[in-house]
PDB file of N, CA and C in Angstrom:
ATOM      1  N   MET A 166     164.061  83.716  93.666  1.00 41.00           N
ATOM      2  CA  MET A 166     162.884  82.859  93.390  1.00 41.00           C
ATOM      3  C   MET A 166     162.223  82.332  94.674  1.00 41.00           C
ATOM      4  N   ALA A 167     163.017  81.962  95.641  1.00 43.00           N
ATOM      5  CA  ALA A 167     162.533  81.458  96.998  1.00 43.00           C
ATOM      6  C   ALA A 167     161.764  82.465  97.628  1.00 43.00           C
ATOM      7  N   GLN A 168     162.076  83.690  97.416  1.00 44.00           N
ATOM      8  CA  GLN A 168     161.404  84.865  98.157  1.00 44.00           C
ATOM      9  C   GLN A 168     159.989  85.011  97.435  1.00 44.00           C
ATOM     10  N   ARG A 169     159.986  84.832  96.194  1.00 45.00           N
ATOM     11  CA  ARG A 169     158.662  84.864  95.584  1.00 45.00           C
ATOM     12  C   ARG A 169     157.662  83.960  96.010  1.00 45.00           C
ATOM     13  N   LEU A 170     158.092  82.767  96.313  1.00 44.00           N
ATOM     14  CA  LEU A 170     157.259  81.505  96.630  1.00 44.00           C
ATOM     15  C   LEU A 170     156.753  81.767  98.027  1.00 44.00           C
ATOM     16  N   ARG A 171     157.531  82.486  98.830  1.00 46.00           N
ATOM     17  CA  ARG A 171     156.978  82.808 100.238  1.00 46.00           C
ATOM     18  C   ARG A 171     156.405  84.114 100.331  1.00 46.00           C
ATOM     19  N   CYS A 172     156.063  84.904  99.352  1.00 46.00           N
ATOM     20  CA  CYS A 172     155.518  86.055  99.539  1.00 46.00           C
ATOM     21  C   CYS A 172     153.983  85.942 100.074  1.00 46.00           C
ATOM     22  N   PRO A 173     153.429  86.915 100.634  1.00 46.00           N
ATOM     23  CA  PRO A 173     152.138  86.844 101.188  1.00 46.00           C
ATOM     24  C   PRO A 173     151.138  86.575  99.943  1.00 46.00           C
ATOM     25  N   ARG A 174     150.126  85.772 100.299  1.00 49.00           N
ATOM     26  CA  ARG A 174     149.100  85.410  99.200  1.00 49.00           C
ATOM     27  C   ARG A 174     148.440  86.497  98.538  1.00 49.00           C
ATOM     28  N   SER A 175     148.311  87.599  99.221  1.00 45.00           N
ATOM     29  CA  SER A 175     147.720  88.815  98.522  1.00 45.00           C
ATOM     30  C   SER A 175     148.761  89.453  97.465  1.00 45.00           C
ATOM     31  N   ALA A 176     150.011  89.132  97.580  1.00 46.00           N
ATOM     32  CA  ALA A 176     150.994  89.680  96.685  1.00 46.00           C
ATOM     33  C   ALA A 176     151.064  88.736  95.391  1.00 46.00           C
ATOM     34  N   ARG A 177     150.750  87.541  95.470  1.00 46.00           N
ATOM     35  CA  ARG A 177     150.922  86.634  94.446  1.00 46.00           C
ATOM     36  C   ARG A 177     149.904  87.021  93.272  1.00 46.00           C
ATOM     37  N   ARG A 178     150.538  86.956  92.062  1.00 50.00           N
ATOM     38  CA  ARG A 178     149.733  87.073  91.029  1.00 50.00           C
ATOM     39  C   ARG A 178     150.159  86.057  89.914  1.00 50.00           C
ATOM     40  N   ALA A 179     149.273  85.554  89.193  1.00 50.00           N
ATOM     41  CA  ALA A 179     149.527  84.632  88.010  1.00 50.00           C
ATOM     42  C   ALA A 179     149.801  85.544  86.757  1.00 50.00           C
ATOM     43  N   ASP A 180     150.989  85.299  86.018  1.00 51.00           N
ATOM     44  CA  ASP A 180     151.199  86.038  84.893  1.00 51.00           C
ATOM     45  C   ASP A 180     152.074  84.992  83.872  1.00 51.00           C
ATOM     46  N   ASN A 181     152.211  85.456  82.662  1.00 56.00           N
ATOM     47  CA  ASN A 181     152.796  84.537  81.754  1.00 56.00           C
ATOM     48  C   ASN A 181     154.112  84.922  81.310  1.00 56.00           C
ATOM     49  N   ASP A 182     154.915  85.590  82.160  1.00 59.00           N
ATOM     50  CA  ASP A 182     156.220  86.029  81.882  1.00 59.00           C
ATOM     51  C   ASP A 182     157.215  84.753  82.019  1.00 59.00           C
ATOM     52  N   ILE A 183     157.709  84.375  80.924  1.00 58.00           N
ATOM     53  CA  ILE A 183     158.589  83.275  80.783  1.00 58.00           C
ATOM     54  C   ILE A 183     159.840  83.358  81.586  1.00 58.00           C
ATOM     55  N   LEU A 184     160.340  84.558  81.702  1.00 63.00           N
ATOM     56  CA  LEU A 184     161.696  84.860  82.379  1.00 63.00           C
ATOM     57  C   LEU A 184     161.498  85.030  83.886  1.00 63.00           C
ATOM     58  N   ASP A 185     160.281  85.093  84.252  1.00 61.00           N
ATOM     59  CA  ASP A 185     159.935  85.185  85.805  1.00 61.00           C
ATOM     60  C   ASP A 185     158.809  84.492  86.150  1.00 61.00           C
ATOM     61  N   PRO A 186     158.817  83.123  86.141  1.00 57.00           N
ATOM     62  CA  PRO A 186     157.692  82.191  86.351  1.00 57.00           C
ATOM     63  C   PRO A 186     157.140  82.390  87.820  1.00 57.00           C
ATOM     64  N   VAL A 187     155.982  81.962  88.055  1.00 62.00           N
ATOM     65  CA  VAL A 187     155.374  81.994  89.267  1.00 62.00           C
ATOM     66  C   VAL A 187     154.788  80.523  89.435  1.00 62.00           C
ATOM     67  N   ILE A 188     155.117  79.994  90.641  1.00 67.00           N
ATOM     68  CA  ILE A 188     154.483  78.681  91.025  1.00 67.00           C
ATOM     69  C   ILE A 188     153.392  78.877  91.872  1.00 67.00           C
ATOM     70  N   VAL A 189     152.361  78.237  91.496  1.00 73.00           N
ATOM     71  CA  VAL A 189     150.987  78.395  92.273  1.00 73.00           C
ATOM     72  C   VAL A 189     150.928  76.999  92.993  1.00 73.00           C
ATOM     73  N   THR A 190     150.674  77.057  94.330  1.00 81.00           N
ATOM     74  CA  THR A 190     150.602  75.846  95.029  1.00 81.00           C
ATOM     75  C   THR A 190     149.358  75.803  95.787  1.00 81.00           C
ATOM     76  N   GLY A 191     148.694  74.682  96.152  1.00 87.00           N
ATOM     77  CA  GLY A 191     147.551  74.588  96.857  1.00 87.00           C
ATOM     78  C   GLY A 191     147.725  74.864  98.221  1.00 87.00           C
ATOM     79  N   TYR A 192     146.503  74.903  99.052  1.00 90.00           N
ATOM     80  CA  TYR A 192     146.510  74.977 100.435  1.00 90.00           C
ATOM     81  C   TYR A 192     146.699  73.529 101.054  1.00 90.00           C
ATOM     82  N   THR A 193     147.294  73.534 102.180  1.00 91.00           N
ATOM     83  CA  THR A 193     147.576  72.303 102.974  1.00 91.00           C
ATOM     84  C   THR A 193     146.877  72.533 104.331  1.00 91.00           C
ATOM     85  N   ALA A 194     146.353  71.352 104.776  1.00 92.00           N
ATOM     86  CA  ALA A 194     145.897  71.392 106.170  1.00 92.00           C
ATOM     87  C   ALA A 194     147.116  70.897 107.015  1.00 92.00           C
ATOM     88  N   GLY A 195     146.916  71.429 108.247  1.00 91.00           N
ATOM     89  CA  GLY A 195     147.873  71.032 109.410  1.00 91.00           C
ATOM     90  C   GLY A 195     147.113  70.307 110.414  1.00 91.00           C
ATOM     91  N   ARG A 196     147.846  69.842 111.433  1.00 92.00           N
ATOM     92  CA  ARG A 196     147.435  69.181 112.490  1.00 92.00           C
ATOM     93  C   ARG A 196     146.224  70.010 113.267  1.00 92.00           C
ATOM     94  N   THR A 197     146.491  71.305 113.441  1.00 93.00           N
ATOM     95  CA  THR A 197     145.439  71.982 114.062  1.00 93.00           C
ATOM     96  C   THR A 197     144.557  72.981 113.118  1.00 93.00           C
ATOM     97  N   HIS A 198     144.996  72.967 111.870  1.00 91.00           N
ATOM     98  CA  HIS A 198     144.246  73.888 110.877  1.00 91.00           C
ATOM     99  C   HIS A 198     143.629  72.984 109.858  1.00 91.00           C
ATOM    100  N   LYS A 199     142.272  72.980 109.820  1.00 93.00           N
ATOM    101  CA  LYS A 199     141.472  72.300 108.820  1.00 93.00           C
ATOM    102  C   LYS A 199     141.312  73.408 107.838  1.00 93.00           C
ATOM    103  N   LEU A 200     141.135  72.922 106.525  1.00 93.00           N
ATOM    104  CA  LEU A 200     140.871  73.658 105.390  1.00 93.00           C
ATOM    105  C   LEU A 200     139.378  74.223 105.275  1.00 93.00           C
ATOM    106  N   THR A 201     139.457  75.627 104.996  1.00 93.00           N
ATOM    107  CA  THR A 201     138.144  76.052 104.997  1.00 93.00           C
ATOM    108  C   THR A 201     137.421  75.767 103.649  1.00 93.00           C
ATOM    109  N   PRO A 202     136.187  75.828 103.487  1.00 94.00           N
ATOM    110  CA  PRO A 202     135.517  75.642 102.313  1.00 94.00           C
ATOM    111  C   PRO A 202     136.056  76.285 101.068  1.00 94.00           C
ATOM    112  N   GLY A 203     136.503  77.586 101.220  1.00 93.00           N
ATOM    113  CA  GLY A 203     137.017  78.461 100.199  1.00 93.00           C
ATOM    114  C   GLY A 203     138.476  77.846  99.884  1.00 93.00           C
ATOM    115  N   GLU A 204     139.142  77.348 100.780  1.00 92.00           N
ATOM    116  CA  GLU A 204     140.526  76.887 100.466  1.00 92.00           C
ATOM    117  C   GLU A 204     140.403  75.520  99.794  1.00 92.00           C
ATOM    118  N   LYS A 205     139.420  74.698 100.184  1.00 93.00           N
ATOM    119  CA  LYS A 205     139.205  73.421  99.312  1.00 93.00           C
ATOM    120  C   LYS A 205     138.629  73.740  97.996  1.00 93.00           C
ATOM    121  N   ALA A 206     137.870  74.798  97.827  1.00 93.00           N
ATOM    122  CA  ALA A 206     137.433  75.168  96.442  1.00 93.00           C
ATOM    123  C   ALA A 206     138.577  75.569  95.711  1.00 93.00           C
ATOM    124  N   ALA A 207     139.587  76.453  96.196  1.00 90.00           N
ATOM    125  CA  ALA A 207     140.694  76.817  95.455  1.00 90.00           C
ATOM    126  C   ALA A 207     141.619  75.783  95.095  1.00 90.00           C
ATOM    127  N   ASN A 208     141.668  74.695  95.915  1.00 91.00           N
ATOM    128  CA  ASN A 208     142.449  73.492  95.672  1.00 91.00           C
ATOM    129  C   ASN A 208     141.814  72.715  94.452  1.00 91.00           C
ATOM    130  N   ARG A 209     140.552  72.577  94.399  1.00 92.00           N
ATOM    131  CA  ARG A 209     139.701  71.960  93.478  1.00 92.00           C
ATOM    132  C   ARG A 209     140.128  72.663  91.890  1.00 92.00           C
ATOM    133  N   VAL A 210     140.085  74.086  92.015  1.00 88.00           N
ATOM    134  CA  VAL A 210     140.281  74.862  90.857  1.00 88.00           C
ATOM    135  C   VAL A 210     141.730  74.503  90.277  1.00 88.00           C
ATOM    136  N   LEU A 211     142.659  74.564  91.181  1.00 86.00           N
ATOM    137  CA  LEU A 211     144.124  74.139  90.728  1.00 86.00           C
ATOM    138  C   LEU A 211     144.148  72.689  90.180  1.00 86.00           C
ATOM    139  N   ALA A 212     143.564  71.878  90.907  1.00 88.00           N
ATOM    140  CA  ALA A 212     143.546  70.310  90.401  1.00 88.00           C
ATOM    141  C   ALA A 212     142.974  70.320  89.001  1.00 88.00           C
ATOM    142  N   VAL A 213     141.869  71.025  88.766  1.00 86.00           N
ATOM    143  CA  VAL A 213     141.238  70.919  87.342  1.00 86.00           C
ATOM    144  C   VAL A 213     142.359  71.480  86.277  1.00 86.00           C
ATOM    145  N   GLY A 214     142.935  72.518  86.648  1.00 81.00           N
ATOM    146  CA  GLY A 214     143.825  73.038  85.686  1.00 81.00           C
ATOM    147  C   GLY A 214     145.170  72.202  85.492  1.00 81.00           C
ATOM    148  N   ARG A 215     145.529  71.498  86.613  1.00 83.00           N
ATOM    149  CA  ARG A 215     146.760  70.823  86.561  1.00 83.00           C
ATOM    150  C   ARG A 215     146.503  69.524  85.798  1.00 83.00           C
ATOM    151  N   ALA A 216     145.296  68.889  85.951  1.00 83.00           N
ATOM    152  CA  ALA A 216     145.067  67.518  85.465  1.00 83.00           C
ATOM    153  C   ALA A 216     145.450  67.304  83.991  1.00 83.00           C
ATOM    154  N   PRO A 217     145.029  68.158  83.097  1.00 80.00           N
ATOM    155  CA  PRO A 217     145.427  67.982  81.630  1.00 80.00           C
ATOM    156  C   PRO A 217     146.898  68.117  81.233  1.00 80.00           C
ATOM    157  N   VAL A 218     147.708  68.934  82.085  1.00 78.00           N
ATOM    158  CA  VAL A 218     148.958  69.037  82.023  1.00 78.00           C
ATOM    159  C   VAL A 218     149.801  67.805  82.526  1.00 78.00           C
ATOM    160  N   GLU A 219     149.308  67.153  83.631  1.00 83.00           N
ATOM    161  CA  GLU A 219     149.998  66.073  84.073  1.00 83.00           C
ATOM    162  C   GLU A 219     149.590  64.863  83.216  1.00 83.00           C
ATOM    163  N   HIS A 220     148.359  64.846  82.678  1.00 81.00           N
ATOM    164  CA  HIS A 220     148.156  63.903  81.655  1.00 81.00           C
ATOM    165  C   HIS A 220     148.947  63.992  80.377  1.00 81.00           C
ATOM    166  N   GLY A 221     149.133  65.250  80.002  1.00 77.00           N
ATOM    167  CA  GLY A 221     150.103  65.496  78.899  1.00 77.00           C
ATOM    168  C   GLY A 221     151.394  64.888  78.947  1.00 77.00           C
ATOM    169  N   PHE A 222     152.156  65.236  80.238  1.00 78.00           N
ATOM    170  CA  PHE A 222     153.339  64.746  80.482  1.00 78.00           C
ATOM    171  C   PHE A 222     153.387  63.007  80.724  1.00 78.00           C
ATOM    172  N   ALA A 223     152.305  62.620  81.032  1.00 81.00           N
ATOM    173  CA  ALA A 223     152.248  61.180  81.139  1.00 81.00           C
ATOM    174  C   ALA A 223     152.220  60.430  79.808  1.00 81.00           C
ATOM    175  N   HIS A 224     151.478  61.086  78.942  1.00 76.00           N
ATOM    176  CA  HIS A 224     151.432  60.764  77.537  1.00 76.00           C
ATOM    177  C   HIS A 224     152.984  60.804  76.867  1.00 76.00           C
ATOM    178  N   LEU A 225     153.631  62.045  77.107  1.00 73.00           N
ATOM    179  CA  LEU A 225     154.972  62.067  76.560  1.00 73.00           C
ATOM    180  C   LEU A 225     155.854  60.896  77.116  1.00 73.00           C
ATOM    181  N   LYS A 226     155.737  60.675  78.427  1.00 74.00           N
ATOM    182  CA  LYS A 226     156.650  59.749  79.017  1.00 74.00           C
ATOM    183  C   LYS A 226     156.197  58.258  78.568  1.00 74.00           C
ATOM    184  N   ASN A 227     154.980  57.947  78.399  1.00 76.00           N
ATOM    185  CA  ASN A 227     154.629  56.817  77.771  1.00 76.00           C
ATOM    186  C   ASN A 227     155.000  56.576  76.312  1.00 76.00           C
ATOM    187  N   ARG A 228     155.155  57.503  75.577  1.00 72.00           N
ATOM    188  CA  ARG A 228     155.576  57.479  74.257  1.00 72.00           C
ATOM    189  C   ARG A 228     157.144  57.597  74.157  1.00 72.00           C
ATOM    190  N   ARG A 229     157.834  57.836  75.243  1.00 69.00           N
ATOM    191  CA  ARG A 229     159.272  57.881  75.340  1.00 69.00           C
ATOM    192  C   ARG A 229     159.839  58.886  74.494  1.00 69.00           C
ATOM    193  N   ILE A 230     159.091  60.048  74.307  1.00 66.00           N
ATOM    194  CA  ILE A 230     159.601  61.174  73.572  1.00 66.00           C
ATOM    195  C   ILE A 230     160.735  61.801  74.219  1.00 66.00           C
ATOM    196  N   LEU A 231     160.579  61.905  75.568  1.00 63.00           N
ATOM    197  CA  LEU A 231     161.586  62.657  76.302  1.00 63.00           C
ATOM    198  C   LEU A 231     162.888  62.032  76.743  1.00 63.00           C
ATOM    199  N   THR A 232     163.063  60.605  76.479  1.00 64.00           N
ATOM    200  CA  THR A 232     164.080  59.716  76.985  1.00 64.00           C
ATOM    201  C   THR A 232     165.446  60.245  76.107  1.00 64.00           C
ATOM    202  N   LYS A 233     165.586  60.549  75.082  1.00 64.00           N
ATOM    203  CA  LYS A 233     166.668  60.792  74.295  1.00 64.00           C
ATOM    204  C   LYS A 233     166.764  62.112  73.616  1.00 64.00           C
ATOM    205  N   LEU A 234     166.202  63.183  74.157  1.00 68.00           N
ATOM    206  CA  LEU A 234     166.077  64.348  73.457  1.00 68.00           C
ATOM    207  C   LEU A 234     167.308  65.060  73.763  1.00 68.00           C
ATOM    208  N   ARG A 235     168.025  65.440  72.662  1.00 71.00           N
ATOM    209  CA  ARG A 235     169.262  66.123  72.672  1.00 71.00           C
ATOM    210  C   ARG A 235     169.422  67.406  71.894  1.00 71.00           C
ATOM    211  N   THR A 236     168.848  68.387  72.326  1.00 70.00           N
ATOM    212  CA  THR A 236     168.860  69.563  71.613  1.00 70.00           C
ATOM    213  C   THR A 236     168.960  70.836  72.556  1.00 70.00           C
ATOM    214  N   ASP A 237     168.816  72.121  71.829  1.00 72.00           N
ATOM    215  CA  ASP A 237     168.960  73.248  72.661  1.00 72.00           C
ATOM    216  C   ASP A 237     167.792  73.376  73.469  1.00 72.00           C
ATOM    217  N   PRO A 238     167.846  73.953  74.821  1.00 73.00           N
ATOM    218  CA  PRO A 238     166.832  73.974  75.657  1.00 73.00           C
ATOM    219  C   PRO A 238     165.550  74.839  75.203  1.00 73.00           C
ATOM    220  N   ALA A 239     166.029  76.042  74.582  1.00 74.00           N
ATOM    221  CA  ALA A 239     164.896  76.748  74.007  1.00 74.00           C
ATOM    222  C   ALA A 239     164.098  75.957  73.003  1.00 74.00           C
ATOM    223  N   ARG A 240     164.676  75.161  72.107  1.00 76.00           N
ATOM    224  CA  ARG A 240     164.156  74.523  71.096  1.00 76.00           C
ATOM    225  C   ARG A 240     163.133  73.343  71.849  1.00 76.00           C
ATOM    226  N   THR A 241     163.899  72.627  72.847  1.00 76.00           N
ATOM    227  CA  THR A 241     163.093  71.626  73.685  1.00 76.00           C
ATOM    228  C   THR A 241     161.706  72.374  74.263  1.00 76.00           C
ATOM    229  N   THR A 242     161.864  73.353  74.858  1.00 78.00           N
ATOM    230  CA  THR A 242     160.754  74.055  75.353  1.00 78.00           C
ATOM    231  C   THR A 242     159.662  74.219  74.353  1.00 78.00           C
ATOM    232  N   GLN A 243     160.046  74.829  73.176  1.00 81.00           N
ATOM    233  CA  GLN A 243     159.074  74.820  72.107  1.00 81.00           C
ATOM    234  C   GLN A 243     158.474  73.699  71.732  1.00 81.00           C
ATOM    235  N   LEU A 244     159.255  72.653  71.649  1.00 79.00           N
ATOM    236  CA  LEU A 244     158.806  71.339  71.077  1.00 79.00           C
ATOM    237  C   LEU A 244     157.931  70.753  72.328  1.00 79.00           C
ATOM    238  N   LEU A 245     158.147  70.811  73.542  1.00 78.00           N
ATOM    239  CA  LEU A 245     157.232  70.284  74.557  1.00 78.00           C
ATOM    240  C   LEU A 245     155.887  71.037  74.741  1.00 78.00           C
ATOM    241  N   ARG A 246     155.933  72.354  74.351  1.00 82.00           N
ATOM    242  CA  ARG A 246     154.749  73.134  74.516  1.00 82.00           C
ATOM    243  C   ARG A 246     153.731  72.608  73.347  1.00 82.00           C
ATOM    244  N   ALA A 247     154.384  72.470  72.083  1.00 82.00           N
ATOM    245  CA  ALA A 247     153.648  72.116  70.916  1.00 82.00           C
ATOM    246  C   ALA A 247     153.086  70.659  71.263  1.00 82.00           C
ATOM    247  N   LEU A 248     153.856  69.777  71.710  1.00 78.00           N
ATOM    248  CA  LEU A 248     153.349  68.362  72.036  1.00 78.00           C
ATOM    249  C   LEU A 248     152.368  68.429  73.140  1.00 78.00           C
ATOM    250  N   LEU A 249     152.455  69.184  74.134  1.00 76.00           N
ATOM    251  CA  LEU A 249     151.391  69.189  75.201  1.00 76.00           C
ATOM    252  C   LEU A 249     150.272  69.912  74.737  1.00 76.00           C
ATOM    253  N   ALA A 250     150.137  70.812  73.771  1.00 80.00           N
ATOM    254  CA  ALA A 250     149.062  71.527  73.237  1.00 80.00           C
ATOM    255  C   ALA A 250     148.257  70.362  72.295  1.00 80.00           C
ATOM    256  N   LEU A 251     149.001  69.534  71.455  1.00 78.00           N
ATOM    257  CA  LEU A 251     148.403  68.639  70.633  1.00 78.00           C
ATOM    258  C   LEU A 251     147.729  67.514  71.611  1.00 78.00           C
ATOM    259  N   THR A 252     148.520  67.131  72.625  1.00 73.00           N
ATOM    260  CA  THR A 252     147.921  66.128  73.521  1.00 73.00           C
ATOM    261  C   THR A 252     146.723  66.537  74.257  1.00 73.00           C
ATOM    262  N   ASN A 253     146.748  67.694  74.720  1.00 72.00           N
ATOM    263  CA  ASN A 253     145.569  68.361  75.419  1.00 72.00           C
ATOM    264  C   ASN A 253     144.366  68.310  74.529  1.00 72.00           C
ATOM    265  N   LEU A 254     144.626  68.699  73.258  1.00 73.00           N
ATOM    266  CA  LEU A 254     143.443  68.615  72.318  1.00 73.00           C
ATOM    267  C   LEU A 254     142.877  67.340  72.023  1.00 73.00           C
ATOM    268  N   GLU A 255     143.895  66.125  72.087  1.00 68.00           N
ATOM    269  CA  GLU A 255     143.504  64.833  71.914  1.00 68.00           C
ATOM    270  C   GLU A 255     142.611  64.394  73.188  1.00 68.00           C
ATOM    271  N   VAL A 256     143.123  64.748  74.392  1.00 64.00           N
ATOM    272  CA  VAL A 256     142.576  64.296  75.597  1.00 64.00           C
ATOM    273  C   VAL A 256     141.200  65.071  75.696  1.00 64.00           C
ATOM    274  N   ASN A 257     140.960  66.198  75.357  1.00 68.00           N
ATOM    275  CA  ASN A 257     139.660  66.970  75.559  1.00 68.00           C
ATOM    276  C   ASN A 257     138.670  66.502  74.382  1.00 68.00           C
ATOM    277  N   ARG A 258     139.075  65.789  73.473  1.00 65.00           N
ATOM    278  CA  ARG A 258     138.080  65.438  72.544  1.00 65.00           C
ATOM    279  C   ARG A 258     136.954  64.579  73.057  1.00 65.00           C
TER     280      ARG A 258
END
């Protein structure tokens, strides 16, 4: 997994394979490297896609749904996906 995160940007691809997830991170500026306009635009695209998911988790935490969840991990994943989908529908109204 760590090697996949460190692979060259050209080799990264987003896919929906549950057994082999891909983590997409934004660009970061360093002391000597400022972000180019393209990198800033890519970060904005990631932020737009990340915001509804983060809001969904915030709603789940505020409703305390995740505090005492004791079930099979596969079932938990299905439940979380369903709850996030419903929350995103509510947020996007």
